[in-house]
């Protein structure tokens, strides 16, 4: 005996036992948290059907409105779990001695996946109903042992991810350049020397705009990136500084990184003694004051804002012909996403975010789940297509190198997050293999972290129905077993598909780390070892990390 709400009985019960027979008389119009809910009986029946053992039988007294004609949504959901055998309509007078005269249905379902006719009839009393019940009882399915593994509804269940294998002849290959004793900044300064008088070029300089911190900037605290830029400028007083940005500053507060423009400083040659006084003057003078500053900087040759000239620039479209194998891979992933989308909709219903008719009970939760899914889908296919086009890009690079040209490749993503995710999941003795690094992990991350698996319940507050997370007696969130199974099924289908490495890694592996100067923000990268297998990752050297940071 438990005090659990029958609407969530399958998710709330801790025991793995599955009953072979369920006899129930659910509420018809209200529940513990709601004074009115015309579908509450159907919800109780569906929850009981989930807990019923395969081959089991469910007998329920239901309201007359529970039928394919009057409640198609819940009827369809129930028939997805059960096969209806009998529906007998009983008049209210049958229960008059018990103080009620509500018309009811006596319904029998079997949890079997076989087709069969449902007997529907109207009787006047229980004696007339008995022959129908006996006929269905005579055709009851043979009992079969049904066991269900013990499941902790609050534990995260994730299928095994076959992305690592052990091999004694090689070792894991990734290096975090930021874990060295020297920081990237000190590495660059050591390379420059004490008397560096060259040019420091800050491309995308607006990324340092929160160097001083401000309530009006990106945050109260100064950013580490902005502080590093300032330290680099201060450590090289003889260097010429070049700031490049399409959006130099959205506010005068964000010009803190531009300390070498000569707008503030100690001495008569500076118009303002400090950055604070410059900001105060600009705020007081408004747009007119900022226009004067821009005019003077242009006059002094310190500031230029013009369109780039494309005179002499030639463009060629490099077309990649998709191979039959790539078409097959793309179609397989498209099918996997169709499965994920279908399972997402089913999980929203299983968790109570949607009701059986598709109407939402928790619009924010539904919008969040679908938004994360769509963004993950776009991100994945963007990476997938780039990875597929990499072989054509590599051949074009080889042709240009043979012609004596140097190639500059712009990539949108480095795939560092995928590598870090894999390293966190590995044991010390494991080895990374080539198939472990694939954009597929973006989708697996979504399924693990954002796929809706926590059950919701409807409560009535001031006459309004509000969805809130379902919790057990300990206060822990309750996991919907059905939604969890849907998520795991989607993960297993996804993990059987062929991996596609990122475009950057394919280029790096094709030409080697000695030939590729990687100028990215990632702190670790995989390098292939010199073994014949070609899928072992070697450790990134300190010298290559310095080159990647400064070139």
GROMACS .gro file of N, CA and C in nm, residues 50 77 339-351 447 451-453 480-493:
model
   99
   50UNK      N    1   0.143   0.131  -1.783
   50UNK     CA    2   0.290   0.131  -1.790
   50UNK      C    3   0.350   0.032  -1.689
   77UNK      N    4  -0.352   0.685  -2.683
   77UNK     CA    5  -0.235   0.665  -2.597
   77UNK      C    6  -0.248   0.535  -2.517
  339UNK      N    7   1.402   1.022  -3.552
  339UNK     CA    8   1.370   0.943  -3.432
  339UNK      C    9   1.376   1.030  -3.307
  340UNK      N   10   1.479   1.114  -3.296
  340UNK     CA   11   1.492   1.200  -3.179
  340UNK      C   12   1.373   1.294  -3.170
  341UNK      N   13   1.333   1.350  -3.285
  341UNK     CA   14   1.219   1.443  -3.285
  341UNK      C   15   1.091   1.372  -3.242
  342UNK      N   16   1.070   1.251  -3.294
  342UNK     CA   17   0.951   1.174  -3.255
  342UNK      C   18   0.955   1.141  -3.107
  343UNK      N   19   1.071   1.097  -3.060
  343UNK     CA   20   1.083   1.062  -2.918
  343UNK      C   21   1.071   1.184  -2.828
  344UNK      N   22   1.115   1.299  -2.877
  344UNK     CA   23   1.100   1.422  -2.799
  344UNK      C   24   0.953   1.454  -2.777
  345UNK      N   25   0.875   1.444  -2.884
  345UNK     CA   26   0.731   1.471  -2.870
  345UNK      C   27   0.667   1.371  -2.775
  346UNK      N   28   0.706   1.243  -2.787
  346UNK     CA   29   0.650   1.142  -2.698
  346UNK      C   30   0.694   1.165  -2.554
  347UNK      N   31   0.819   1.210  -2.535
  347UNK     CA   32   0.868   1.236  -2.399
  347UNK      C   33   0.798   1.355  -2.336
  348UNK      N   34   0.766   1.456  -2.415
  348UNK     CA   35   0.692   1.572  -2.362
  348UNK      C   36   0.556   1.528  -2.310
  349UNK      N   37   0.495   1.431  -2.378
  349UNK     CA   38   0.367   1.378  -2.330
  349UNK      C   39   0.388   1.288  -2.210
  350UNK      N   40   0.492   1.205  -2.214
  350UNK     CA   41   0.517   1.112  -2.103
  350UNK      C   42   0.548   1.186  -1.973
  351UNK      N   43   0.618   1.297  -1.981
  351UNK     CA   44   0.653   1.372  -1.861
  351UNK      C   45   0.542   1.464  -1.813
  447UNK      N   46   2.108   1.508  -2.556
  447UNK     CA   47   2.021   1.403  -2.503
  447UNK      C   48   2.047   1.378  -2.355
  451UNK      N   49   1.733   1.666  -2.282
  451UNK     CA   50   1.615   1.590  -2.322
  451UNK      C   51   1.521   1.579  -2.202
  452UNK      N   52   1.390   1.608  -2.219
  452UNK     CA   53   1.297   1.610  -2.105
  452UNK      C   54   1.269   1.470  -2.050
  453UNK      N   55   1.315   1.443  -1.928
  453UNK     CA   56   1.290   1.314  -1.864
  453UNK      C   57   1.224   1.330  -1.728
  480UNK      N   58   1.064   1.022  -1.538
  480UNK     CA   59   0.964   0.942  -1.610
  480UNK      C   60   1.034   0.824  -1.676
  481UNK      N   61   0.993   0.703  -1.639
  481UNK     CA   62   1.055   0.584  -1.696
  481UNK      C   63   1.034   0.578  -1.847
  482UNK      N   64   0.917   0.617  -1.891
  482UNK     CA   65   0.887   0.614  -2.034
  482UNK      C   66   0.977   0.711  -2.110
  483UNK      N   67   0.991   0.835  -2.058
  483UNK     CA   68   1.076   0.934  -2.124
  483UNK      C   69   1.222   0.891  -2.122
  484UNK      N   70   1.264   0.828  -2.013
  484UNK     CA   71   1.402   0.780  -2.004
  484UNK      C   72   1.429   0.673  -2.109
  485UNK      N   73   1.334   0.584  -2.128
  485UNK     CA   74   1.350   0.480  -2.231
  485UNK      C   75   1.354   0.540  -2.371
  486UNK      N   76   1.274   0.642  -2.395
  486UNK     CA   77   1.274   0.710  -2.524
  486UNK      C   78   1.409   0.777  -2.550
  487UNK      N   79   1.464   0.840  -2.447
  487UNK     CA   80   1.594   0.905  -2.463
  487UNK      C   81   1.705   0.803  -2.491
  488UNK      N   82   1.706   0.694  -2.414
  488UNK     CA   83   1.810   0.593  -2.432
  488UNK      C   84   1.800   0.526  -2.569
  489UNK      N   85   1.677   0.508  -2.619
  489UNK     CA   86   1.662   0.449  -2.752
  489UNK      C   87   1.720   0.541  -2.859
  490UNK      N   88   1.697   0.672  -2.844
  490UNK     CA   89   1.753   0.767  -2.940
  490UNK      C   90   1.905   0.769  -2.933
  491UNK      N   91   1.961   0.759  -2.811
  491UNK     CA   92   2.107   0.759  -2.796
  491UNK      C   93   2.168   0.635  -2.859
  492UNK      N   94   2.106   0.520  -2.841
  492UNK     CA   95   2.161   0.397  -2.896
  492UNK      C   96   2.159   0.400  -3.048
  493UNK      N   97   2.053   0.452  -3.108
  493UNK     CA   98   2.048   0.462  -3.254
  493UNK      C   99   2.156   0.556  -3.305
   0.00000   0.00000   0.00000
